[in-house]
mmCIF file of C-alpha atoms in Angstrom:
data_model
loop_
_atom_site.group_PDB
_atom_site.id
_atom_site.type_symbol
_atom_site.label_atom_id
_atom_site.label_comp_id
_atom_site.label_asym_id
_atom_site.label_seq_id
_atom_site.Cartn_x
_atom_site.Cartn_y
_atom_site.Cartn_z
ATOM 1 C CA MET A 1 25.669 -13.651 39.550
ATOM 2 C CA LYS A 2 26.065 -14.987 35.556
ATOM 3 C CA LYS A 3 23.390 -13.325 33.371
ATOM 4 C CA ALA A 4 20.684 -16.073 31.949
ATOM 5 C CA LYS A 5 20.914 -17.085 28.567
ATOM 6 C CA ARG A 6 18.054 -15.809 26.318
ATOM 7 C CA ARG A 7 15.984 -19.070 26.261
ATOM 8 C CA THR A 8 16.135 -21.102 22.933
ATOM 9 C CA PRO A 9 12.352 -20.175 21.719
ATOM 10 C CA GLU A 10 13.140 -16.019 22.053
ATOM 11 C CA ARG A 11 16.460 -16.616 19.802
ATOM 12 C CA ILE A 12 14.254 -18.596 17.470
ATOM 13 C CA VAL A 13 12.461 -15.680 17.060
ATOM 14 C CA GLU A 14 14.209 -13.183 17.340
ATOM 15 C CA THR A 15 16.344 -14.594 13.448
ATOM 16 C CA ALA A 16 13.930 -15.169 11.596
ATOM 17 C CA LEU A 17 12.210 -12.633 12.642
ATOM 18 C CA ARG A 18 15.292 -10.479 11.004
ATOM 19 C CA LEU A 19 15.841 -12.609 8.175
ATOM 20 C CA PHE A 20 12.075 -12.054 7.423
ATOM 21 C CA ASN A 21 12.778 -8.158 7.096
ATOM 22 C CA GLU A 22 15.504 -8.999 4.763
ATOM 23 C CA PHE A 23 15.014 -11.586 2.351
ATOM 24 C CA GLY A 24 11.382 -11.844 2.853
ATOM 25 C CA GLU A 25 9.653 -14.136 3.941
ATOM 26 C CA PRO A 26 8.532 -16.014 1.387
ATOM 27 C CA ASN A 27 12.038 -16.612 1.323
ATOM 28 C CA VAL A 28 13.773 -18.155 3.932
ATOM 29 C CA THR A 29 12.908 -21.221 4.913
ATOM 30 C CA THR A 30 13.143 -23.702 9.113
ATOM 31 C CA THR A 31 16.630 -24.886 8.062
ATOM 32 C CA VAL A 32 18.112 -21.151 7.029
ATOM 33 C CA ILE A 33 16.381 -20.046 10.750
ATOM 34 C CA ALA A 34 18.834 -23.331 11.545
ATOM 35 C CA ASP A 35 21.276 -23.026 9.802
ATOM 36 C CA GLU A 36 21.683 -19.399 10.532
ATOM 37 C CA MET A 37 21.213 -20.365 14.683
ATOM 38 C CA ASN A 38 24.289 -22.735 14.724
ATOM 39 C CA ILE A 39 21.448 -25.326 15.935
ATOM 40 C CA SER A 40 19.738 -28.419 14.009
ATOM 41 C CA PRO A 41 16.882 -28.631 12.343
ATOM 42 C CA GLY A 42 14.758 -31.159 14.952
ATOM 43 C CA ASN A 43 15.889 -28.991 17.736
ATOM 44 C CA LEU A 44 14.036 -25.691 15.884
ATOM 45 C CA TYR A 45 11.008 -28.261 15.792
ATOM 46 C CA TYR A 46 10.687 -29.114 19.334
ATOM 47 C CA HIS A 47 10.030 -25.728 19.979
ATOM 48 C CA TYR A 48 7.990 -24.634 17.130
ATOM 49 C CA ARG A 49 6.193 -27.298 14.718
ATOM 50 C CA ASN A 50 6.263 -26.030 11.453
ATOM 51 C CA LYS A 51 7.381 -21.414 9.848
ATOM 52 C CA ASP A 52 3.973 -20.427 10.265
ATOM 53 C CA GLU A 53 3.597 -20.764 14.407
ATOM 54 C CA ILE A 54 6.937 -18.538 13.289
ATOM 55 C CA VAL A 55 4.968 -16.635 11.805
ATOM 56 C CA ASN A 56 2.464 -15.965 14.387
ATOM 57 C CA ALA A 57 4.582 -15.712 17.707
ATOM 58 C CA LEU A 58 5.991 -13.022 15.991
ATOM 59 C CA PHE A 59 1.954 -11.406 14.719
ATOM 60 C CA ALA A 60 1.706 -12.151 18.232
ATOM 61 C CA ASP A 61 4.049 -9.673 19.519
ATOM 62 C CA TYR A 62 3.422 -7.199 16.909
ATOM 63 C CA GLU A 63 -0.524 -6.921 17.437
ATOM 64 C CA ARG A 64 0.595 -7.059 21.411
ATOM 65 C CA GLU A 65 3.393 -3.646 20.688
ATOM 66 C CA ILE A 66 0.975 -1.278 17.998
ATOM 67 C CA ASP A 67 -2.634 -2.381 20.337
ATOM 68 C CA ALA A 68 -0.059 -0.633 23.585
ATOM 69 C CA LEU A 69 0.340 2.539 21.625
ATOM 70 C CA LEU A 70 -2.687 2.497 19.981
ATOM 71 C CA THR A 71 -4.709 2.483 23.059
ATOM 72 C CA LEU A 72 -4.962 5.713 24.382
ATOM 73 C CA ARG A 73 -4.084 6.689 27.662
ATOM 74 C CA ASP A 74 -4.246 10.540 29.836
ATOM 75 C CA THR A 75 -1.318 10.486 28.595
ATOM 76 C CA ALA A 76 -2.803 11.182 25.615
ATOM 77 C CA PRO A 77 -1.441 13.796 22.614
ATOM 78 C CA ARG A 78 -2.685 16.526 22.408
ATOM 79 C CA GLU A 79 -0.429 19.150 21.131
ATOM 80 C CA ALA A 80 1.266 18.829 17.061
ATOM 81 C CA GLU A 81 4.605 17.834 18.235
ATOM 82 C CA ASP A 82 2.671 15.317 20.400
ATOM 83 C CA ILE A 83 2.223 14.167 17.525
ATOM 84 C CA TRP A 84 4.972 13.574 15.875
ATOM 85 C CA PHE A 85 6.456 11.663 18.012
ATOM 86 C CA TYR A 86 3.394 9.803 18.396
ATOM 87 C CA LEU A 87 3.972 8.333 14.472
ATOM 88 C CA HIS A 88 7.869 7.772 16.103
ATOM 89 C CA LEU A 89 6.784 5.230 17.689
ATOM 90 C CA LEU A 90 4.503 4.123 14.830
ATOM 91 C CA PHE A 91 6.572 4.137 12.747
ATOM 92 C CA GLU A 92 9.414 2.476 14.609
ATOM 93 C CA ILE A 93 7.416 -0.768 15.478
ATOM 94 C CA ILE A 94 6.266 -0.799 11.964
ATOM 95 C CA TRP A 95 9.308 -1.053 10.882
ATOM 96 C CA LYS A 96 10.449 -3.656 13.096
ATOM 97 C CA TYR A 97 8.423 -6.465 11.671
ATOM 98 C CA ARG A 98 8.848 -4.680 8.188
ATOM 99 C CA PHE A 99 8.361 -8.257 6.377
ATOM 100 C CA LEU A 100 4.208 -8.119 7.861
ATOM 101 C CA TYR A 101 3.960 -4.879 5.684
ATOM 102 C CA ARG A 102 6.154 -5.427 2.834
ATOM 103 C CA ASP A 103 4.250 -8.740 2.361
ATOM 104 C CA ILE A 104 0.945 -8.477 3.587
ATOM 105 C CA ASN A 105 -1.324 -9.553 0.407
ATOM 106 C CA ASP A 106 0.278 -12.812 0.662
ATOM 107 C CA LEU A 107 -0.219 -13.515 4.874
ATOM 108 C CA LEU A 108 -3.541 -12.664 4.297
ATOM 109 C CA THR A 109 -3.882 -14.934 1.365
ATOM 110 C CA ARG A 110 -1.478 -17.705 3.170
ATOM 111 C CA ASN A 111 -2.288 -16.998 6.460
ATOM 112 C CA ARG A 112 -6.015 -17.100 7.948
ATOM 113 C CA ARG A 113 -4.865 -16.124 12.097
ATOM 114 C CA VAL A 114 -3.319 -12.680 9.911
ATOM 115 C CA GLU A 115 -5.938 -12.492 7.670
ATOM 116 C CA THR A 116 -8.755 -11.790 11.001
ATOM 117 C CA HIS A 117 -6.114 -9.364 13.593
ATOM 118 C CA PHE A 118 -4.828 -7.316 10.720
ATOM 119 C CA SER A 119 -7.581 -6.187 9.977
ATOM 120 C CA ARG A 120 -8.822 -5.209 13.437
ATOM 121 C CA ILE A 121 -6.241 -3.325 14.069
ATOM 122 C CA LEU A 122 -6.001 -1.617 10.485
ATOM 123 C CA ALA A 123 -9.983 -0.554 12.835
ATOM 124 C CA HIS A 124 -7.879 0.119 16.103
ATOM 125 C CA LYS A 125 -5.718 2.094 14.271
ATOM 126 C CA GLN A 126 -8.489 4.190 12.024
ATOM 127 C CA GLN A 127 -10.407 4.705 15.553
ATOM 128 C CA THR A 128 -7.114 5.398 17.432
ATOM 129 C CA ALA A 129 -6.681 8.392 14.356
ATOM 130 C CA VAL A 130 -10.018 9.748 14.429
ATOM 131 C CA ALA A 131 -9.404 10.188 18.195
ATOM 132 C CA LEU A 132 -6.538 12.063 17.892
ATOM 133 C CA CYS A 133 -7.794 15.091 15.869
ATOM 134 C CA ASN A 134 -11.055 14.729 18.162
ATOM 135 C CA GLY A 135 -8.846 15.109 21.330
ATOM 136 C CA LEU A 136 -6.324 18.430 18.295
ATOM 137 C CA ALA A 137 -9.517 19.953 17.745
ATOM 138 C CA ALA A 138 -10.347 20.118 21.581
ATOM 139 C CA SER A 139 -7.152 21.889 21.766
ATOM 140 C CA GLY A 140 -8.640 24.174 19.130
ATOM 141 C CA VAL A 141 -5.204 22.688 17.700
ATOM 142 C CA LEU A 142 -7.338 21.450 14.565
ATOM 143 C CA GLU A 143 -10.505 22.506 12.666
ATOM 144 C CA ALA A 144 -13.091 19.847 10.329
ATOM 145 C CA THR A 145 -16.361 18.535 10.340
ATOM 146 C CA PRO A 146 -16.935 15.193 11.571
ATOM 147 C CA ASP A 147 -16.744 13.983 7.162
ATOM 148 C CA GLU A 148 -13.810 15.885 7.065
ATOM 149 C CA VAL A 149 -12.665 13.734 10.343
ATOM 150 C CA ALA A 150 -13.226 10.227 8.868
ATOM 151 C CA ALA A 151 -11.962 11.118 5.264
ATOM 152 C CA LEU A 152 -8.435 11.758 7.367
ATOM 153 C CA ALA A 153 -8.880 8.679 9.496
ATOM 154 C CA VAL A 154 -9.149 6.805 6.651
ATOM 155 C CA ASN A 155 -6.293 7.837 5.263
ATOM 156 C CA ILE A 156 -3.658 8.806 7.506
ATOM 157 C CA THR A 157 -4.499 4.820 7.992
ATOM 158 C CA LEU A 158 -3.438 3.807 4.607
ATOM 159 C CA VAL A 159 -0.881 5.929 4.815
ATOM 160 C CA THR A 160 1.118 4.487 8.024
ATOM 161 C CA THR A 161 0.203 0.931 6.318
ATOM 162 C CA PHE A 162 1.565 1.145 2.358
ATOM 163 C CA TRP A 163 3.675 4.263 3.602
ATOM 164 C CA LEU A 164 6.278 1.670 3.524
ATOM 165 C CA SER A 165 6.147 -0.615 0.331
ATOM 166 C CA PHE A 166 5.173 2.937 -1.532
ATOM 167 C CA GLU A 167 9.224 3.919 -0.722
ATOM 168 C CA HIS A 168 9.627 -0.363 -1.080
ATOM 169 C CA ALA A 169 7.872 0.366 -4.902
ATOM 170 C CA ARG A 170 9.398 3.844 -5.494
ATOM 171 C CA GLN A 171 13.337 2.782 -5.414
ATOM 172 C CA PRO A 172 13.256 -1.162 -4.043
ATOM 173 C CA ARG A 173 17.706 -1.057 -3.588
ATOM 174 C CA LYS A 174 17.484 1.513 -0.826
ATOM 175 C CA PRO A 175 16.654 1.838 2.923
ATOM 176 C CA PRO A 176 14.010 4.030 3.322
ATOM 177 C CA ASP A 177 14.001 7.335 5.520
ATOM 178 C CA ILE A 178 10.929 6.317 8.323
ATOM 179 C CA GLY A 179 11.386 11.035 8.284
ATOM 180 C CA ARG A 180 10.458 10.991 5.284
ATOM 181 C CA GLY A 181 6.564 8.083 5.892
ATOM 182 C CA ILE A 182 5.751 10.136 8.689
ATOM 183 C CA TYR A 183 5.883 14.367 7.418
ATOM 184 C CA GLN A 184 3.473 12.561 4.900
ATOM 185 C CA VAL A 185 1.498 11.374 7.353
ATOM 186 C CA MET A 186 1.447 15.351 8.977
ATOM 187 C CA SER A 187 0.844 17.147 5.537
ATOM 188 C CA LEU A 188 -2.474 15.145 6.158
ATOM 189 C CA ALA A 189 -2.954 16.465 8.525
ATOM 190 C CA ALA A 190 -1.280 20.043 8.389
ATOM 191 C CA PRO A 191 -4.245 21.326 6.361
ATOM 192 C CA TRP A 192 -6.471 20.887 9.272
ATOM 193 C CA LEU A 193 -4.314 22.603 11.700
ATOM 194 C CA ARG A 194 -4.672 26.443 13.435
ATOM 195 C CA GLY A 195 -2.489 28.641 14.960
ATOM 196 C CA PRO A 196 0.863 27.960 16.132
ATOM 197 C CA ALA A 197 0.921 23.955 14.972
ATOM 198 C CA ARG A 198 1.115 24.882 12.052
ATOM 199 C CA GLN A 199 4.554 26.912 12.210
ATOM 200 C CA LEU A 200 5.174 23.524 14.128
ATOM 201 C CA LEU A 201 4.369 21.637 11.353
ATOM 202 C CA GLN A 202 5.962 23.365 8.859
ATOM 203 C CA GLN A 203 9.841 24.050 11.372
ATOM 204 C CA LEU A 204 9.307 20.050 11.879
ATOM 205 C CA SER A 205 9.374 19.477 8.449
ATOM 206 C CA GLN A 206 12.560 20.952 7.974
ATOM 207 C CA ALA A 207 14.157 18.544 8.747
ATOM 208 C CA TYR A 208 12.871 16.030 6.927
ATOM 209 C CA ILE A 209 12.337 17.447 3.513
ATOM 210 C CA MET B 1 -18.223 -10.662 -44.476
ATOM 211 C CA LYS B 2 -18.104 -13.349 -40.703
ATOM 212 C CA LYS B 3 -16.069 -11.335 -37.589
ATOM 213 C CA ALA B 4 -12.069 -12.713 -37.821
ATOM 214 C CA LYS B 5 -11.709 -14.601 -34.965
ATOM 215 C CA ARG B 6 -8.968 -13.272 -31.822
ATOM 216 C CA ARG B 7 -5.697 -14.645 -32.577
ATOM 217 C CA THR B 8 -4.861 -17.153 -29.406
ATOM 218 C CA PRO B 9 -1.232 -14.720 -28.208
ATOM 219 C CA GLU B 10 -4.284 -12.240 -27.493
ATOM 220 C CA ARG B 11 -6.485 -14.836 -25.619
ATOM 221 C CA ILE B 12 -4.387 -15.796 -23.943
ATOM 222 C CA VAL B 13 -2.980 -12.699 -21.909
ATOM 223 C CA GLU B 14 -7.035 -12.306 -21.547
ATOM 224 C CA THR B 15 -7.228 -15.501 -19.901
ATOM 225 C CA ALA B 16 -3.691 -15.234 -17.647
ATOM 226 C CA LEU B 17 -5.110 -11.684 -16.549
ATOM 227 C CA ARG B 18 -9.293 -12.328 -15.527
ATOM 228 C CA LEU B 19 -6.922 -15.399 -13.855
ATOM 229 C CA PHE B 20 -4.294 -13.849 -12.398
ATOM 230 C CA ASN B 21 -6.919 -11.403 -11.084
ATOM 231 C CA GLU B 22 -9.335 -13.379 -9.950
ATOM 232 C CA PHE B 23 -7.068 -15.773 -8.090
ATOM 233 C CA GLY B 24 -3.589 -14.175 -7.745
ATOM 234 C CA GLU B 25 -0.981 -14.234 -10.405
ATOM 235 C CA PRO B 26 1.108 -16.691 -8.096
ATOM 236 C CA ASN B 27 -1.284 -18.386 -7.690
ATOM 237 C CA VAL B 28 -2.114 -19.779 -11.801
ATOM 238 C CA THR B 29 0.360 -21.749 -13.069
ATOM 239 C CA THR B 30 0.608 -21.212 -17.624
ATOM 240 C CA THR B 31 -1.460 -25.605 -17.200
ATOM 241 C CA VAL B 32 -3.981 -23.504 -15.130
ATOM 242 C CA ILE B 33 -4.500 -20.486 -18.232
ATOM 243 C CA ALA B 34 -3.751 -23.541 -21.283
ATOM 244 C CA ASP B 35 -7.245 -25.236 -19.738
ATOM 245 C CA GLU B 36 -9.354 -22.169 -18.709
ATOM 246 C CA MET B 37 -8.954 -21.798 -22.864
ATOM 247 C CA ASN B 38 -9.482 -25.203 -23.602
ATOM 248 C CA ILE B 39 -5.933 -25.415 -25.337
ATOM 249 C CA SER B 40 -2.111 -27.864 -24.934
ATOM 250 C CA PRO B 41 0.436 -26.038 -22.991
ATOM 251 C CA GLY B 42 1.939 -27.102 -26.233
ATOM 252 C CA ASN B 43 0.613 -24.638 -28.011
ATOM 253 C CA LEU B 44 0.402 -22.172 -25.254
ATOM 254 C CA TYR B 45 4.606 -22.641 -24.469
ATOM 255 C CA TYR B 46 4.146 -21.512 -29.326
ATOM 256 C CA HIS B 47 3.417 -18.582 -28.192
ATOM 257 C CA TYR B 48 4.703 -17.386 -24.339
ATOM 258 C CA ARG B 49 7.869 -19.264 -23.385
ATOM 259 C CA ASN B 50 7.010 -19.450 -19.816
ATOM 260 C CA LYS B 51 4.205 -17.298 -17.540
ATOM 261 C CA ASP B 52 7.031 -14.087 -17.208
ATOM 262 C CA GLU B 53 6.411 -13.617 -20.519
ATOM 263 C CA ILE B 54 2.813 -13.004 -19.922
ATOM 264 C CA VAL B 55 3.030 -11.288 -17.459
ATOM 265 C CA ASN B 56 5.434 -8.644 -19.205
ATOM 266 C CA ALA B 57 2.737 -9.108 -22.379
ATOM 267 C CA LEU B 58 0.221 -8.589 -18.959
ATOM 268 C CA PHE B 59 2.474 -5.226 -17.667
ATOM 269 C CA ALA B 60 3.570 -3.810 -21.558
ATOM 270 C CA ASP B 61 -0.620 -3.124 -21.701
ATOM 271 C CA TYR B 62 -0.938 -1.875 -19.126
ATOM 272 C CA GLU B 63 1.817 0.542 -18.930
ATOM 273 C CA ARG B 64 0.869 1.930 -22.302
ATOM 274 C CA GLU B 65 -2.262 2.579 -21.242
ATOM 275 C CA ILE B 66 -1.611 4.091 -17.639
ATOM 276 C CA ASP B 67 1.013 6.184 -19.587
ATOM 277 C CA ALA B 68 -1.053 7.188 -22.003
ATOM 278 C CA LEU B 69 -3.934 8.865 -19.028
ATOM 279 C CA LEU B 70 -0.668 10.338 -16.976
ATOM 280 C CA THR B 71 0.836 12.359 -20.352
ATOM 281 C CA LEU B 72 -1.680 14.862 -19.951
ATOM 282 C CA ARG B 73 -2.625 17.150 -22.694
ATOM 283 C CA ASP B 74 -3.984 19.873 -24.237
ATOM 284 C CA THR B 75 -7.876 18.173 -22.548
ATOM 285 C CA ALA B 76 -6.175 18.007 -19.016
ATOM 286 C CA PRO B 77 -8.449 18.940 -16.086
ATOM 287 C CA ARG B 78 -8.599 22.051 -14.772
ATOM 288 C CA GLU B 79 -12.021 22.095 -11.845
ATOM 289 C CA ALA B 80 -12.200 19.890 -10.090
ATOM 290 C CA GLU B 81 -15.304 18.004 -11.652
ATOM 291 C CA ASP B 82 -13.417 16.482 -14.593
ATOM 292 C CA ILE B 83 -10.239 15.666 -11.650
ATOM 293 C CA TRP B 84 -13.340 13.616 -10.584
ATOM 294 C CA PHE B 85 -13.927 12.149 -14.189
ATOM 295 C CA TYR B 86 -10.000 11.588 -14.541
ATOM 296 C CA LEU B 87 -10.285 9.721 -11.375
ATOM 297 C CA HIS B 88 -12.618 7.740 -12.505
ATOM 298 C CA LEU B 89 -10.117 7.077 -15.042
ATOM 299 C CA LEU B 90 -7.273 5.728 -13.389
ATOM 300 C CA PHE B 91 -9.352 3.405 -10.570
ATOM 301 C CA GLU B 92 -10.130 1.609 -14.145
ATOM 302 C CA ILE B 93 -6.849 1.182 -14.974
ATOM 303 C CA ILE B 94 -5.749 -0.048 -12.045
ATOM 304 C CA TRP B 95 -8.859 -2.507 -11.533
ATOM 305 C CA LYS B 96 -8.564 -3.480 -14.651
ATOM 306 C CA TYR B 97 -5.212 -4.521 -13.797
ATOM 307 C CA ARG B 98 -5.399 -4.948 -9.852
ATOM 308 C CA PHE B 99 -2.995 -8.655 -9.888
ATOM 309 C CA LEU B 100 0.138 -6.451 -10.369
ATOM 310 C CA TYR B 101 -1.505 -4.087 -7.023
ATOM 311 C CA ARG B 102 -2.238 -6.619 -5.640
ATOM 312 C CA ASP B 103 1.072 -8.296 -5.028
ATOM 313 C CA ILE B 104 3.333 -5.670 -6.868
ATOM 314 C CA ASN B 105 5.829 -6.771 -4.033
ATOM 315 C CA ASP B 106 6.439 -10.172 -4.680
ATOM 316 C CA LEU B 107 6.480 -9.527 -8.605
ATOM 317 C CA LEU B 108 9.247 -5.951 -8.069
ATOM 318 C CA THR B 109 10.904 -8.698 -5.801
ATOM 319 C CA ARG B 110 11.190 -11.860 -9.148
ATOM 320 C CA ASN B 111 10.335 -9.286 -12.352
ATOM 321 C CA ARG B 112 13.652 -6.629 -13.319
ATOM 322 C CA ARG B 113 11.554 -5.350 -15.327
ATOM 323 C CA VAL B 114 8.022 -4.533 -13.168
ATOM 324 C CA GLU B 115 11.035 -3.311 -10.707
ATOM 325 C CA THR B 116 11.835 -0.126 -13.135
ATOM 326 C CA HIS B 117 8.806 0.270 -14.990
ATOM 327 C CA PHE B 118 6.910 0.005 -12.170
ATOM 328 C CA SER B 119 8.746 3.025 -10.127
ATOM 329 C CA ARG B 120 9.693 4.859 -13.340
ATOM 330 C CA ILE B 121 5.326 4.722 -13.560
ATOM 331 C CA LEU B 122 5.195 6.139 -9.854
ATOM 332 C CA ALA B 123 7.358 8.624 -10.560
ATOM 333 C CA HIS B 124 4.962 9.642 -13.928
ATOM 334 C CA LYS B 125 2.136 9.830 -11.800
ATOM 335 C CA GLN B 126 3.269 12.036 -8.969
ATOM 336 C CA GLN B 127 4.404 14.994 -11.581
ATOM 337 C CA THR B 128 1.119 14.627 -13.559
ATOM 338 C CA ALA B 129 -0.658 15.054 -9.861
ATOM 339 C CA VAL B 130 1.486 18.327 -9.694
ATOM 340 C CA ALA B 131 0.585 19.458 -12.525
ATOM 341 C CA LEU B 132 -2.511 18.826 -11.482
ATOM 342 C CA CYS B 133 -2.677 20.609 -8.788
ATOM 343 C CA ASN B 134 -0.820 23.099 -10.758
ATOM 344 C CA GLY B 135 -3.682 23.854 -13.164
ATOM 345 C CA LEU B 136 -6.072 23.852 -10.409
ATOM 346 C CA ALA B 137 -4.650 26.567 -8.835
ATOM 347 C CA ALA B 138 -3.560 28.467 -12.195
ATOM 348 C CA SER B 139 -7.676 28.293 -12.257
ATOM 349 C CA GLY B 140 -8.087 29.270 -9.217
ATOM 350 C CA VAL B 141 -8.867 26.975 -8.153
ATOM 351 C CA LEU B 142 -6.676 24.747 -6.201
ATOM 352 C CA GLU B 143 -4.726 27.296 -3.065
ATOM 353 C CA ALA B 144 -1.645 25.973 -1.870
ATOM 354 C CA THR B 145 2.475 26.797 -1.846
ATOM 355 C CA PRO B 146 4.863 24.575 -3.837
ATOM 356 C CA ASP B 147 6.189 22.352 -1.017
ATOM 357 C CA GLU B 148 1.922 21.827 -0.120
ATOM 358 C CA VAL B 149 1.732 21.088 -3.195
ATOM 359 C CA ALA B 150 5.063 18.286 -3.286
ATOM 360 C CA ALA B 151 3.439 16.669 -0.359
ATOM 361 C CA LEU B 152 0.002 16.406 -1.686
ATOM 362 C CA ALA B 153 1.208 14.772 -4.449
ATOM 363 C CA VAL B 154 3.264 12.135 -3.206
ATOM 364 C CA ASN B 155 0.256 11.412 -0.640
ATOM 365 C CA ILE B 156 -2.358 11.096 -4.529
ATOM 366 C CA THR B 157 0.482 8.712 -5.631
ATOM 367 C CA LEU B 158 0.879 6.413 -2.963
ATOM 368 C CA VAL B 159 -3.392 6.602 -2.013
ATOM 369 C CA THR B 160 -3.971 5.874 -5.256
ATOM 370 C CA THR B 161 -1.273 3.323 -6.185
ATOM 371 C CA PHE B 162 -2.137 1.756 -2.372
ATOM 372 C CA TRP B 163 -6.120 1.580 -1.833
ATOM 373 C CA LEU B 164 -6.986 -1.398 -2.980
ATOM 374 C CA SER B 165 -4.159 -3.064 -1.537
ATOM 375 C CA PHE B 166 -5.685 -1.021 1.487
ATOM 376 C CA GLU B 167 -9.449 -2.447 1.148
ATOM 377 C CA HIS B 168 -8.341 -5.680 0.282
ATOM 378 C CA ALA B 169 -6.066 -5.618 3.647
ATOM 379 C CA ARG B 170 -9.490 -4.905 5.483
ATOM 380 C CA GLN B 171 -12.008 -6.286 4.141
ATOM 381 C CA PRO B 172 -10.574 -9.067 2.218
ATOM 382 C CA ARG B 173 -13.756 -11.122 0.766
ATOM 383 C CA LYS B 174 -15.309 -8.075 -0.392
ATOM 384 C CA PRO B 175 -15.373 -6.242 -4.100
ATOM 385 C CA PRO B 176 -14.259 -2.908 -3.387
ATOM 386 C CA ASP B 177 -16.071 -0.285 -4.028
ATOM 387 C CA ILE B 178 -14.177 2.135 -6.303
ATOM 388 C CA GLY B 179 -15.821 4.951 -5.845
ATOM 389 C CA ARG B 180 -14.287 5.162 -1.969
ATOM 390 C CA GLY B 181 -11.557 4.842 -3.737
ATOM 391 C CA ILE B 182 -11.470 8.417 -5.343
ATOM 392 C CA TYR B 183 -13.480 9.642 -2.318
ATOM 393 C CA GLN B 184 -10.274 9.522 -1.221
ATOM 394 C CA VAL B 185 -8.036 10.963 -3.325
ATOM 395 C CA MET B 186 -10.413 13.310 -3.025
ATOM 396 C CA SER B 187 -10.171 14.310 0.148
ATOM 397 C CA LEU B 188 -6.778 14.865 -0.237
ATOM 398 C CA ALA B 189 -7.024 18.064 -1.691
ATOM 399 C CA ALA B 190 -9.678 18.838 -1.376
ATOM 400 C CA PRO B 191 -8.384 21.950 2.131
ATOM 401 C CA TRP B 192 -7.124 22.988 -0.585
ATOM 402 C CA LEU B 193 -9.724 23.678 -3.142
ATOM 403 C CA ARG B 194 -11.326 27.431 -3.221
ATOM 404 C CA GLY B 195 -14.996 28.711 -3.368
ATOM 405 C CA PRO B 196 -16.980 27.172 -5.626
ATOM 406 C CA ALA B 197 -14.910 23.443 -6.119
ATOM 407 C CA ARG B 198 -15.480 23.244 -2.593
ATOM 408 C CA GLN B 199 -18.756 21.965 -2.695
ATOM 409 C CA LEU B 200 -18.857 20.805 -5.256
ATOM 410 C CA LEU B 201 -17.104 17.878 -4.040
ATOM 411 C CA GLN B 202 -19.030 17.468 -1.504
ATOM 412 C CA GLN B 203 -21.942 17.301 -3.466
ATOM 413 C CA LEU B 204 -20.014 14.896 -5.264
ATOM 414 C CA SER B 205 -18.432 12.409 -2.208
ATOM 415 C CA GLN B 206 -22.506 12.266 -0.626
ATOM 416 C CA ALA B 207 -22.452 9.624 -3.409
ATOM 417 C CA TYR B 208 -20.050 7.530 -2.082
ATOM 418 C CA ILE B 209 -20.099 7.806 2.106
#
């Protein structure tokens, strides 16, 4: 049996994502996307009437993926090592949709859907950070007051969201090493960790600093 | 004696700064700036040939002000309370030139001078954070290993640089309370503080959370 060919709408969003990530969303027009795919602009417009519709489709994909990760289930990480792995998954999604993170202020200004949904995602990230800290506290791995956990969760949300922009501002022409971003997030939690979790963090971090 | 009238070039950069901060730099043209000042575009172009020259003039002002603060002298803060005051001065400069921080990725892409100088300012910020932590350590106020201080300094640099963008993404239509930003930076250092410094931080933070 022959493998089914990917459908044009899927190929459009995949191509757009690749070009947005490489050149920045403001610098990629629908014409460039159609050119890259060897299809006519008319064919593209048949599926997406304008670039904002493509951005919205990508944002919906991003939102689905990040919400699935942020919604903790019975398998929620309880140990420092699980958190490291969890942060890897989070940074992979951020990296996959990095154009959103690099141009977030511009998109927030221009796109009402991004404005409302992105702030909801940030709130979800922050709630999840609080829940993860409380989970670690329940296993005796982390020790902090509720105020300390609240401030820590805000900083975790901020660092996971803007680490990529920060690296870009520091070294605009060098691809970032995501492991260093995870290390920065882990080092926010480090002083609150107790017992073997702290040594484990130090071992894990050797690979990244 | 009559007070000397401010010169036109000064008034141009002041007006541009106000409009950039309010509406975002990409949304303000030289025509809008001239209109706002009730001068002709020709008069404006006599002083600044294009908008990039105005942005560069503002960036030079910003750079001078932030470098002066980041260059520690004998009066460098040594106590937790001095750090709070120091962060106030830093956030005041960031707030004054907030258009730079909100549109930093866009400016980095478009403006070679901003690209090179902004990454230098970030490196300076990070060095100063290390020096401040070492100063606090010398007075017995802070206790951390060199690796811990290095990771802390990166996070301090990141949070001071992107807190405004973070607040904007969380609540795009609400003016931010800078005290909360300072609190987030102080809470990065909090777990490393020893003795009365830690209680002082808790008292100071009551006003902001």
